[in-house]
Short mmCIF file of C-alpha atoms and ligand atoms in Angstrom, two decimals:
data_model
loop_
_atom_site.label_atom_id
_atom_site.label_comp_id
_atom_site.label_asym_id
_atom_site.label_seq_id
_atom_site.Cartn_x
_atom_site.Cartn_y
_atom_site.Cartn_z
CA UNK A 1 23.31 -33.53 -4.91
CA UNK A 2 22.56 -30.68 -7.56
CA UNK A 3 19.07 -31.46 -9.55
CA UNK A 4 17.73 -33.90 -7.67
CA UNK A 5 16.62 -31.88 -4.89
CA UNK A 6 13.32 -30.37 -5.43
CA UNK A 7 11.50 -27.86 -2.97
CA UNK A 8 8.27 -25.91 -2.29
CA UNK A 9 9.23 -21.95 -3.42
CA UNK A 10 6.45 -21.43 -0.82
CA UNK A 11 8.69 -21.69 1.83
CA UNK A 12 9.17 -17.89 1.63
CA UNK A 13 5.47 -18.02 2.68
CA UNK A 14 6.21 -19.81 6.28
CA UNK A 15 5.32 -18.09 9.16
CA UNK A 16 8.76 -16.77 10.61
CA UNK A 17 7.24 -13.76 12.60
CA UNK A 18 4.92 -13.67 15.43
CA UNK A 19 3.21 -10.56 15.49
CA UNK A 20 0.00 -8.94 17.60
CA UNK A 21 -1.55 -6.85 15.29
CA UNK A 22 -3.13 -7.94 12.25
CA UNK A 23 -5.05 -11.40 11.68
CA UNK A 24 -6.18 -12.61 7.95
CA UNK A 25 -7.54 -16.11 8.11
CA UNK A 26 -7.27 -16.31 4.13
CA UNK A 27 -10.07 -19.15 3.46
CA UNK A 28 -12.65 -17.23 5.04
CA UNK A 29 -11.78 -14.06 3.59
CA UNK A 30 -11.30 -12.55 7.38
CA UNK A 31 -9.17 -9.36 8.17
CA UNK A 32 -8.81 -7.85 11.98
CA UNK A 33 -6.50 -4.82 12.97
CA UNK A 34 -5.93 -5.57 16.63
CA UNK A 35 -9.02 -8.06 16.81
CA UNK A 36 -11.20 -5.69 15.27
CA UNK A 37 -13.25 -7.03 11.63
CA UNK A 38 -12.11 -4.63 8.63
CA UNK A 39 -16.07 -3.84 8.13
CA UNK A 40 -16.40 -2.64 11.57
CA UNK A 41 -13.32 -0.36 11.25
CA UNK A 42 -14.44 0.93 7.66
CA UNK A 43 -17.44 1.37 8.28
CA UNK A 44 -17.23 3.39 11.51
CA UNK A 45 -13.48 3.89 12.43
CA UNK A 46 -11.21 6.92 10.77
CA UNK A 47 -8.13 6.55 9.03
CA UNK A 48 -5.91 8.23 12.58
CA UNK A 49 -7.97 6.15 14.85
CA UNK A 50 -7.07 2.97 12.73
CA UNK A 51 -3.18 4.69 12.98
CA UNK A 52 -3.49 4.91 16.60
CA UNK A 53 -4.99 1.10 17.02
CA UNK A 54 -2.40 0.00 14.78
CA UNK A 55 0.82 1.33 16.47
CA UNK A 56 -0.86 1.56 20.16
CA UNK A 57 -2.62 -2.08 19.98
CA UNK A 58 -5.87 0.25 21.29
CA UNK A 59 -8.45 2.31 20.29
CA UNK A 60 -7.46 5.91 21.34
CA UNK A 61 -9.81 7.76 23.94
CA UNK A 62 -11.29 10.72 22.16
CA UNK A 63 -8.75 13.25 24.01
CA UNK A 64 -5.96 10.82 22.89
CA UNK A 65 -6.78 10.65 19.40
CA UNK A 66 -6.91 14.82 19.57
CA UNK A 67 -3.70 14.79 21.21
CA UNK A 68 -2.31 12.05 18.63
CA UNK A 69 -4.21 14.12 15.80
CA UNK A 70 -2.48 17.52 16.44
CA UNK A 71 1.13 16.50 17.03
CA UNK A 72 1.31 15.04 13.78
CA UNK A 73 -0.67 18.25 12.35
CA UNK A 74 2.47 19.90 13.54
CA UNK A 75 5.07 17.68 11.77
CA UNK A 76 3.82 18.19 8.22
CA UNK A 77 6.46 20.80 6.85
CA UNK A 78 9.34 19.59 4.77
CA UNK A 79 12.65 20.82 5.74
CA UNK A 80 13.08 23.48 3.25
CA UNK A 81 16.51 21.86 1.86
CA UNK A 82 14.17 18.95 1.87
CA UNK A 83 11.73 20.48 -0.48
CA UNK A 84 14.44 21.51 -3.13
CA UNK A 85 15.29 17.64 -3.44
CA UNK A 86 12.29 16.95 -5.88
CA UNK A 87 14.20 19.71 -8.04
CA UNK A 88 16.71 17.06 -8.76
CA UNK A 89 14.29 14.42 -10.68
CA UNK A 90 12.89 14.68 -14.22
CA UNK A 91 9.61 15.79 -13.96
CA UNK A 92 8.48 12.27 -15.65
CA UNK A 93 9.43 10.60 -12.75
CA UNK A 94 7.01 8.14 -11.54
CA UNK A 95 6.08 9.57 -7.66
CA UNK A 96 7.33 6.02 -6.34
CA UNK A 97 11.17 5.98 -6.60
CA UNK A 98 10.80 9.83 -5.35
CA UNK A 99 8.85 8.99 -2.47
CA UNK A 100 11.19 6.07 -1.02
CA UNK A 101 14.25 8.37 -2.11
CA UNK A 102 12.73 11.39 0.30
CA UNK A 103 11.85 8.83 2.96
CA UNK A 104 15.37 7.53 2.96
CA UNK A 105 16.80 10.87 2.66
CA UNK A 106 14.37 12.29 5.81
CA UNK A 107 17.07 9.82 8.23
CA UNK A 108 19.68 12.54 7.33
CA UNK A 109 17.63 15.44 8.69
CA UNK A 110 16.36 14.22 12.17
CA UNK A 111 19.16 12.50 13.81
CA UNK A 112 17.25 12.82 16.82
CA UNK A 113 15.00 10.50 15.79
CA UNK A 114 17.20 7.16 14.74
CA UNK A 115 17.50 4.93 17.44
CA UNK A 116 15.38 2.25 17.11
CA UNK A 117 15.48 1.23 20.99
CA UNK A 118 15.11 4.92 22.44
CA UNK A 119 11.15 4.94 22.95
CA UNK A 120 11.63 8.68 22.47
CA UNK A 121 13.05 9.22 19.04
CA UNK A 122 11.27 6.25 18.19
CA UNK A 123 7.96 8.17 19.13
CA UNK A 124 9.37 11.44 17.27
CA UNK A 125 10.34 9.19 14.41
CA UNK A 126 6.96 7.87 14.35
CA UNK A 127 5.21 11.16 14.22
CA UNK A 128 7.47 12.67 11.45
CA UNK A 129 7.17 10.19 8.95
CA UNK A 130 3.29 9.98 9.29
CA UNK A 131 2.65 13.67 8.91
CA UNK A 132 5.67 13.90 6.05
CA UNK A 133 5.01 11.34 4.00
CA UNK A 134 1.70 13.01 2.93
CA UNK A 135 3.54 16.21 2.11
CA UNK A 136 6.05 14.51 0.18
CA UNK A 137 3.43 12.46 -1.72
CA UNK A 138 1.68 15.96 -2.93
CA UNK A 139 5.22 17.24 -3.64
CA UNK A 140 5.92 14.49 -5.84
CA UNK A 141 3.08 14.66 -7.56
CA UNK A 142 3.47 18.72 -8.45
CA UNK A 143 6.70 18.13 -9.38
CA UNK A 144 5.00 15.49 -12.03
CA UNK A 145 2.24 17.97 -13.38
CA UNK A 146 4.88 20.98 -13.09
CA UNK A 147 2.47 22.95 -10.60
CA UNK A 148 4.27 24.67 -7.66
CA UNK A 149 3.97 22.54 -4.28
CA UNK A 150 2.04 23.87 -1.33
CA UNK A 151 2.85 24.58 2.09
CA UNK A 152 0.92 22.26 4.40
CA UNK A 153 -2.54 23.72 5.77
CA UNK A 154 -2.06 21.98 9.07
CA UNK A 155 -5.90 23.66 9.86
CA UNK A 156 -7.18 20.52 7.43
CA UNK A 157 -6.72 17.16 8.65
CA UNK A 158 -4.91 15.00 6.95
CA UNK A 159 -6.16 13.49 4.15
CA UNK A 160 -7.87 17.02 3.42
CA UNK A 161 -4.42 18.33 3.76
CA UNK A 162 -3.04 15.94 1.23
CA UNK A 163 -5.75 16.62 -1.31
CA UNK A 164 -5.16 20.62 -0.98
CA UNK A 165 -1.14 19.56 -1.73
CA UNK A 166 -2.26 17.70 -4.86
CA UNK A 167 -5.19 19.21 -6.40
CA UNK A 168 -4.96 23.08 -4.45
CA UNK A 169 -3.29 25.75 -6.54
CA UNK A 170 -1.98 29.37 -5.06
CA UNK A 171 -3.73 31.27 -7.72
CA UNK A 172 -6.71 29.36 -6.55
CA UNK A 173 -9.29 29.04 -3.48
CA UNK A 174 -9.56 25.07 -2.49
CA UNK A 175 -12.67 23.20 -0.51
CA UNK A 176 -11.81 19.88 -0.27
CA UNK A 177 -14.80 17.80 -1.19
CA UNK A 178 -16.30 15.97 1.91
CA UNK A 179 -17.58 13.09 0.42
CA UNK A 180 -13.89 12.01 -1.48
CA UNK A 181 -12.33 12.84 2.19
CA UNK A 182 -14.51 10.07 3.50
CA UNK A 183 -14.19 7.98 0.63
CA UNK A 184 -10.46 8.30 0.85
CA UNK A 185 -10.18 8.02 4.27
CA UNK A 186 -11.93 4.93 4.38
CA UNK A 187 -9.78 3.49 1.50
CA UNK A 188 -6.60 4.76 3.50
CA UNK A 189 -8.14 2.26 6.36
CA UNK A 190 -8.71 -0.93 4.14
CA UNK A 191 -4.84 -0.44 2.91
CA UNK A 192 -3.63 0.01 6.29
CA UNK A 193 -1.98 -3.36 7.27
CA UNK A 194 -1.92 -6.84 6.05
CA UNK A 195 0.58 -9.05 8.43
CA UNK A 196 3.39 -10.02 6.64
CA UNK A 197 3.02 -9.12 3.10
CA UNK A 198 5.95 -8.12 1.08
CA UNK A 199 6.67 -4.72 1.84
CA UNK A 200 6.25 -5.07 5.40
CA UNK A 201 8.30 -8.37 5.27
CA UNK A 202 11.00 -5.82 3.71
CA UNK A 203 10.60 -3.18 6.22
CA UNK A 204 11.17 -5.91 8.77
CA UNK A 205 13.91 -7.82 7.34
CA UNK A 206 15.24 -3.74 6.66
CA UNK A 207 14.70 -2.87 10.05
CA UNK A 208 16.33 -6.38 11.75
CA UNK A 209 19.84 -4.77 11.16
CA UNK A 210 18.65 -2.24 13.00
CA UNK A 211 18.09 0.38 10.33
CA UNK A 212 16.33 2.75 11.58
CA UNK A 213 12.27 3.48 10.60
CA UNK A 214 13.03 6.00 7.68
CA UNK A 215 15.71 3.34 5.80
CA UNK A 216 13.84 0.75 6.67
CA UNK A 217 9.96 1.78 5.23
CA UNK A 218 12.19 3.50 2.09
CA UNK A 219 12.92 0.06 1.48
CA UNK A 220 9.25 -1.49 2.01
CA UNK A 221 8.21 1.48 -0.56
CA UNK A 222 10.44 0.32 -3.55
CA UNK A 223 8.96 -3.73 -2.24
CA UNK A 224 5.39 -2.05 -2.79
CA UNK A 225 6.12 -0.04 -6.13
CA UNK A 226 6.12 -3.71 -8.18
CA UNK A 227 3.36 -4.83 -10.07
CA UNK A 228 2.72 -7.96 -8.08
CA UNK A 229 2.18 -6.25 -4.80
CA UNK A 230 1.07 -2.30 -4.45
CA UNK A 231 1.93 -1.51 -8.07
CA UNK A 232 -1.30 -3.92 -9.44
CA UNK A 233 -3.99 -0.80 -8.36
CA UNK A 234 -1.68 1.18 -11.43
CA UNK A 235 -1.48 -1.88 -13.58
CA UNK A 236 -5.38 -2.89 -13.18
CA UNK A 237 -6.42 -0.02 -14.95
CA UNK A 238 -3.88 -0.21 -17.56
CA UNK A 239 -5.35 -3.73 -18.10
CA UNK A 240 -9.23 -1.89 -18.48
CA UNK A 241 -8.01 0.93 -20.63
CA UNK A 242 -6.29 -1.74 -23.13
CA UNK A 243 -9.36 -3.87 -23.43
CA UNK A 244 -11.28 -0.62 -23.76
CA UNK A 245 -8.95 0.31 -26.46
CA UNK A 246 -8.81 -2.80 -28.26
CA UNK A 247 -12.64 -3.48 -27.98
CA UNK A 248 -11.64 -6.79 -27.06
CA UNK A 249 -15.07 -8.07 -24.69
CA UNK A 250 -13.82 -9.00 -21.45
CA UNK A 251 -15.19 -12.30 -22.15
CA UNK A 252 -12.53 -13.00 -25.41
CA UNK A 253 -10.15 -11.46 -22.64
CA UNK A 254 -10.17 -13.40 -20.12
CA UNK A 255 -9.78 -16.17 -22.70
CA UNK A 256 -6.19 -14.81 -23.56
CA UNK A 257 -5.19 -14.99 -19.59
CA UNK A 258 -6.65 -18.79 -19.36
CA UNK A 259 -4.33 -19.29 -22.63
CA UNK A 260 -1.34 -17.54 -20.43
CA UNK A 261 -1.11 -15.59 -24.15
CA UNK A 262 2.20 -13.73 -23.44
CA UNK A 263 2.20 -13.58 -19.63
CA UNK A 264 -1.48 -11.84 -19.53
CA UNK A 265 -1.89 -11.69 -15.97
CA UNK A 266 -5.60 -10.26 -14.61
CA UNK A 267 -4.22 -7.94 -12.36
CA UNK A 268 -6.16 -7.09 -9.31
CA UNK A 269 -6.84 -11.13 -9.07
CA UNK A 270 -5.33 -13.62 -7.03
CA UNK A 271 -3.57 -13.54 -3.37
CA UNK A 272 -0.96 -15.46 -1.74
CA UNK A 273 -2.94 -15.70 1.73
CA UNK A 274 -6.39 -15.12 0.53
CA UNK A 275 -8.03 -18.50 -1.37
CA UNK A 276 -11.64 -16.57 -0.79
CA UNK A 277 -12.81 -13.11 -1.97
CA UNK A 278 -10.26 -10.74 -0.22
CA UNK A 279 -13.24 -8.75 2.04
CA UNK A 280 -11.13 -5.19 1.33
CA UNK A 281 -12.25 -5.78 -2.16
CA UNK A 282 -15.82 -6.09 -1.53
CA UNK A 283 -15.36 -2.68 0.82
CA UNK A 284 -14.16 -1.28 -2.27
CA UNK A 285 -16.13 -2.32 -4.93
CA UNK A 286 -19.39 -1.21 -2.42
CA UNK A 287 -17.90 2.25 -2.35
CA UNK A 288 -17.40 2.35 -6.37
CA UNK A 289 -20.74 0.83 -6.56
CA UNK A 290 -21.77 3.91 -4.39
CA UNK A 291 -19.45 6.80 -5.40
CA UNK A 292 -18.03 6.09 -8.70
CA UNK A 293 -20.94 7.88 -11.04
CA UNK A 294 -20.84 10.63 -8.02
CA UNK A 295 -17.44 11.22 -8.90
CA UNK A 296 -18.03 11.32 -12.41
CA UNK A 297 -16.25 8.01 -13.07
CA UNK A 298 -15.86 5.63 -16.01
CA UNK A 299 -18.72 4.00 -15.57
CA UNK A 300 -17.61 1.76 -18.92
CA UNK A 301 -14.18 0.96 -17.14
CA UNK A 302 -16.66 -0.76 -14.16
CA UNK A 303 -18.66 -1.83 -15.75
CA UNK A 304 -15.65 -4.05 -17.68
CA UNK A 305 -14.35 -4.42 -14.76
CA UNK A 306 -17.40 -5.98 -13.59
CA UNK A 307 -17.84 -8.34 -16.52
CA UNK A 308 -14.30 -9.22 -16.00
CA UNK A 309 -15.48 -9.87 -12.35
CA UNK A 310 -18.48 -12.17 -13.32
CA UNK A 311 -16.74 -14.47 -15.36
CA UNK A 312 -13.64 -15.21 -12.84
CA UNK A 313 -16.58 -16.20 -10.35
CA UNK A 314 -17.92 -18.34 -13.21
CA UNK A 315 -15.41 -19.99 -14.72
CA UNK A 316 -13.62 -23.14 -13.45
CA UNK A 317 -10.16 -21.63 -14.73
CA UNK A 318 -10.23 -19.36 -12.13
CA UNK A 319 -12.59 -21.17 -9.66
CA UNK A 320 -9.83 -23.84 -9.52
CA UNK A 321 -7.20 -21.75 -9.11
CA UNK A 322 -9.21 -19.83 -5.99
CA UNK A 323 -8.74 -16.39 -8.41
CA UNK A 324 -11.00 -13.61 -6.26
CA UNK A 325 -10.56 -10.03 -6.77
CA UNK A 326 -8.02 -8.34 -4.15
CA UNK A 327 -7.84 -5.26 -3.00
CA UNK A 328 -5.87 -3.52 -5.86
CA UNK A 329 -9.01 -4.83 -8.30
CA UNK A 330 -11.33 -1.47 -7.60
CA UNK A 331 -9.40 1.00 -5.93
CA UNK A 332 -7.97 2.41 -9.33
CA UNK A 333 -11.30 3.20 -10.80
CA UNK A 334 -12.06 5.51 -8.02
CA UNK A 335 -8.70 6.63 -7.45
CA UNK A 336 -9.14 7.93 -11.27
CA UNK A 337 -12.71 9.11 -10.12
CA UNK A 338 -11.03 11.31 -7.44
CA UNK A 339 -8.77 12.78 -10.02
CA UNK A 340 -5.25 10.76 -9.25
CA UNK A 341 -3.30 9.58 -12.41
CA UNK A 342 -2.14 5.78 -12.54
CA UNK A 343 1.15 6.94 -11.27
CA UNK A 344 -0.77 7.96 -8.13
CA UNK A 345 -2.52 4.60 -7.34
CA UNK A 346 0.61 2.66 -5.81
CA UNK A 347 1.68 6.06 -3.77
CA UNK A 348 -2.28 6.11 -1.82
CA UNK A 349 -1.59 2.58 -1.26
CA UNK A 350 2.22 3.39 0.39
CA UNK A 351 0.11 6.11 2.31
CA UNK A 352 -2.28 3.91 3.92
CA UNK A 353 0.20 0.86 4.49
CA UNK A 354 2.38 3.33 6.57
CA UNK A 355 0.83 3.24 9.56
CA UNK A 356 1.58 -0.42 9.19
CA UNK A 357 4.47 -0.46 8.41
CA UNK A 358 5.63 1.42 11.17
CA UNK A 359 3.73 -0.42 13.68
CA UNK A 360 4.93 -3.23 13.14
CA UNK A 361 8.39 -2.36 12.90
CA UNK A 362 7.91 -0.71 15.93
CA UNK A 363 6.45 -4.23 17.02
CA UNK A 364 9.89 -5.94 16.05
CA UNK A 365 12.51 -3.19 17.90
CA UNK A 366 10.00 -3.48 21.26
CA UNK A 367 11.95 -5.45 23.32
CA UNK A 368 15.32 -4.61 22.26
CA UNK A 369 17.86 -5.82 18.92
CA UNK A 370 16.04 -8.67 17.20
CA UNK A 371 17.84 -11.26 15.65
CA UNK A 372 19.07 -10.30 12.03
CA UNK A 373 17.09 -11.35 9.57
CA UNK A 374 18.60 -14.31 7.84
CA UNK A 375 16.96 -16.62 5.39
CA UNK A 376 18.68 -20.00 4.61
CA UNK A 377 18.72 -21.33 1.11
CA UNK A 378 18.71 -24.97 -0.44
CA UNK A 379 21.86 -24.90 -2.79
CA UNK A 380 20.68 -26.10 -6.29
CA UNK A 381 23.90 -25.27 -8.36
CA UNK A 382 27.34 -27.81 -9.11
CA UNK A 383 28.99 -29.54 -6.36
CA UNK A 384 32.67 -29.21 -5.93
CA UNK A 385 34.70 -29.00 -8.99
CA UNK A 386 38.67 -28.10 -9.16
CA UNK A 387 40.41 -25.17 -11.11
CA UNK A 388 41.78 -26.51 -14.78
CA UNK A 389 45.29 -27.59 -13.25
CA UNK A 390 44.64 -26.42 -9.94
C1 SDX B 401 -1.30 -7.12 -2.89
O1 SDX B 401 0.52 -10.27 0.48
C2 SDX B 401 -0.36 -9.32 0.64
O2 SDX B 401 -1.07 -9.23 1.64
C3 SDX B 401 -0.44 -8.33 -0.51
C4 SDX B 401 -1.55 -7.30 -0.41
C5 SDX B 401 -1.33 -6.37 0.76
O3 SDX B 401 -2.33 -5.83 1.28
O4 SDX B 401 -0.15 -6.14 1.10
O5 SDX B 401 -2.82 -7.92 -0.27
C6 SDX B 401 -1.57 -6.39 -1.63
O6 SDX B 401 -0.17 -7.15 -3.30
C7 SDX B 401 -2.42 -7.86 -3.59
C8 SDX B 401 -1.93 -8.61 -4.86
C9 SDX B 401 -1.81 -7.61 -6.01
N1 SDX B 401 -1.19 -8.26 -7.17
C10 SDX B 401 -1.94 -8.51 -8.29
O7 SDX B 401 -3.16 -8.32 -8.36
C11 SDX B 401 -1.12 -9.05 -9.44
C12 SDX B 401 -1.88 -10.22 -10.09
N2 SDX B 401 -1.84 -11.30 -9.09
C13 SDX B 401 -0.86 -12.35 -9.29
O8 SDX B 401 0.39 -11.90 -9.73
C14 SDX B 401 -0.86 -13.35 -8.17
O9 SDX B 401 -2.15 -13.71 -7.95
C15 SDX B 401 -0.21 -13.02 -6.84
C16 SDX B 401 1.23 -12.65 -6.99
C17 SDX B 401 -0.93 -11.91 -6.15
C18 SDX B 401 -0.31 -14.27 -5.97
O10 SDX B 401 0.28 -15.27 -6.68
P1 SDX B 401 0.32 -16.77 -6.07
O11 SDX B 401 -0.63 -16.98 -4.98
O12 SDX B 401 1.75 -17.03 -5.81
O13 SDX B 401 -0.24 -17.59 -7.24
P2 SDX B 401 0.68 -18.37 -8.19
O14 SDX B 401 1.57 -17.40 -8.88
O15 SDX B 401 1.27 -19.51 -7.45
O16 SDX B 401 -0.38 -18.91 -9.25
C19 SDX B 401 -1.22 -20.01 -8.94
C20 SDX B 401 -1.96 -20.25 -10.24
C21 SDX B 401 -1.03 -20.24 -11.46
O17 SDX B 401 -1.67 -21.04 -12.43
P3 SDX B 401 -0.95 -22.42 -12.90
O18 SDX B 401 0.50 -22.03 -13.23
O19 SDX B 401 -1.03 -23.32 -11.70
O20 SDX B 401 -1.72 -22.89 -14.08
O21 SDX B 401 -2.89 -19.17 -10.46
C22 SDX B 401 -2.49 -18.46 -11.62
C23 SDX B 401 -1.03 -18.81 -11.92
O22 SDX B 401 -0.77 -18.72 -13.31
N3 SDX B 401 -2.63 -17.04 -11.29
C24 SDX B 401 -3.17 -16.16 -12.11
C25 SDX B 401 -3.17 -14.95 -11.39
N4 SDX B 401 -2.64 -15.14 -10.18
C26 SDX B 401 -2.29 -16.44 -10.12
N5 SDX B 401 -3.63 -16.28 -13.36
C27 SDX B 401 -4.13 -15.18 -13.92
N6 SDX B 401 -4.18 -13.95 -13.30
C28 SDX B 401 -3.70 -13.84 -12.04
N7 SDX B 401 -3.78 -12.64 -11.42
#
């Protein structure tokens, strides 16, 4: 009967996938791609290798990865109808909704490469998207600071060619700065997969009909663009640049989010899997500790940040509610540091979660048409009730 039914909203967080490739045990704070810890990987790993593990379940042998390295060196141009797409937007559009349209629109150049059960296109598929989707990242971006885009420099690698397409000019020589290639590279790693999160739980409920990998990781980019999942890393630093502004101390702040006052929210806290200190976060916060002053960061912004840190770890609020910084809590700050605007932060994270994406979509289609995704409900609203005078 209506009303007197209640039930746990946390039963979109039952397991309803098996999967191979990524294991968080959330109350330890433990992350493994493929059985290897996320330190290990960070620490010594690159961001292809960590694409290779991902969607091959093993680390690649050296002439492997240089095989897997150059054929998606080679996929890195844009159609050149392609390219005049990002004409069409405003040039205030935030880089997300372009990116997932020019994913989505990428099905209608490569029909070769659609069929989710042919191991072939779904190899060409594969290699497209993750040598594109850096291209059209840089596009969007130049189309958002009104600087003409750049051809791909498929002699850099590529997170060194992404940089060239966002910071490199024409009129201008560009060295790509070693140290904010490693930096990124490793942050590209930590974002890399995360089981079923939202936007991979999209790309696989997407892909169950049996879109194919371009429709269905357009659709895990618009799941990522929202505040509460890849969009936080944006709104985290709007959070520090209004207490900044305000002079409020991050002690009176975090007072206002204990007091709910009008929906504050400490983004960049809090995780549905992880009731422990997400362990990407400490990765992250280890590299701003390192980096961040290199880079000619804010060093008040972290250093709020910090404060804002200390007192979640403190105080019982936020003890009791298990309230640990994730991964979205530090990456902004040296995002900024690298030179990215906000609008930039969600699109590095779609960048790095591609690989998983893919690989586990590619996980789902392995052994043939899944079943169709199909989640059951428990009807809340009226029970049967006639038509005046039917
Ligand atoms: C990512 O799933 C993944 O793996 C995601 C991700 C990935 O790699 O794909 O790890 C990436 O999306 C990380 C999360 C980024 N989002 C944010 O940082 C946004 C701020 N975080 C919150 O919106 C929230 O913590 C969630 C959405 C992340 C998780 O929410 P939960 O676990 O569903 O928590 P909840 O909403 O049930 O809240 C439990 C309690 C509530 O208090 P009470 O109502 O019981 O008094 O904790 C409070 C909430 O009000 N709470 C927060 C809070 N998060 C939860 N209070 C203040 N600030 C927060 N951030």
């Amino acid at each position: 009967t209506t009303g007197a039914v209640t039930y746990d909203p946390g039963f979109m967080n039952t397991a309803n996938t098996e999967s191979a490739i990524t294991y968080i045990d959330g109350a330890e704070g433990i992350l493994r791609y493929r059985g290897y810890p996320i330190e290990q990987l960070a620490e010594n790993s690159s961001f292809q290798e960590v694409t290779y593990l991902l969607i091959y379940g093993e680390l690649p042998t050296a002439q492997q990865l240089d095989d897997f390295d150059s054929l998606t060196r080679r996929h890195t141009l844009l159609n050149e109808e392609l390219k005049n797409f990002f004409g069409g937007f405003p040039r205030d559009a935030h880089p997300m909704p372009v990116l997932s349209s020019a994913v989505s629109a990428l099905s209608t150049y490569y029909p070769d490469s659609l069929d989710p059960f042919d191991p072939d296109q779904v190899e060409r598929s594969t290699y497209r998207l993750l040598a594109k989707l850096p291209t059209i990242a840089a596009y969007a971006y130049k189309k958002s600071v009104g600087q003409p885009m750049l051809y791909p420099d498929n002699s850099l690698d590529l997170v060194g060619n992404f940089l060239r397409g966002c910071f490199g000019v024409p009129a201008e020589p560009y060295e790509v700065d070693p140290d904010i290639v490693k930096a990124l590279d490793t942050l590209l790693i930590l974002h890399a997969d995360h089981e079923q999160n939202c936007s991979t739980s999209t790309v696989r409920m997407v892909g169950s009909s049996q879109a194919n990998l371009f429709a269905s990781v357009s659709a895990g980019v618009n799941a990522l663009y929202g505040p509460a999942h890849g969009g936080a890393n944006e709104a985290v630093l709007n959070m520090l640049k209004e207490i900044q502004a305000e002079g409020t101390s991050p002690e009176d702040f975090m007072e206002k989010v204990k007091n709910k006052e009008s929906g504050v929210r400490l983004m960049g806290f809090g995780h549905r899997v992880y009731k422990n200190y997400d362990p990407r976060a400490r990765i992250v916060k280890g590299l701003a500790d390192d980096l961040l002053h290199k880079f000619g960061g804010d060093d008040e912004l972290f250093d709020i940040a910090q404060r804002l840190e200390q007192k979640a770890l403190e105080d019982d609020y936020f003890v009791e509610r298990k309230l640990y910084p994730n991964v979205d809590f530090y990456t902004g700050l040296l995002y900024k540091a690298m030179g990215f605007p906000e609008k930039m932060f969600t699109v590095l994270f779609a960048l790095g979660r591609l690989p998983g994406w893919i690989a586990q979509w590619r996980e789902m289609n392995a052994q043939g048409p899944t079943k169709i995704g199909r989640p059951r409900q428990l009807y809340i609203g009226e029970s049967k009730r006639d038509y005046p005078g039917a």
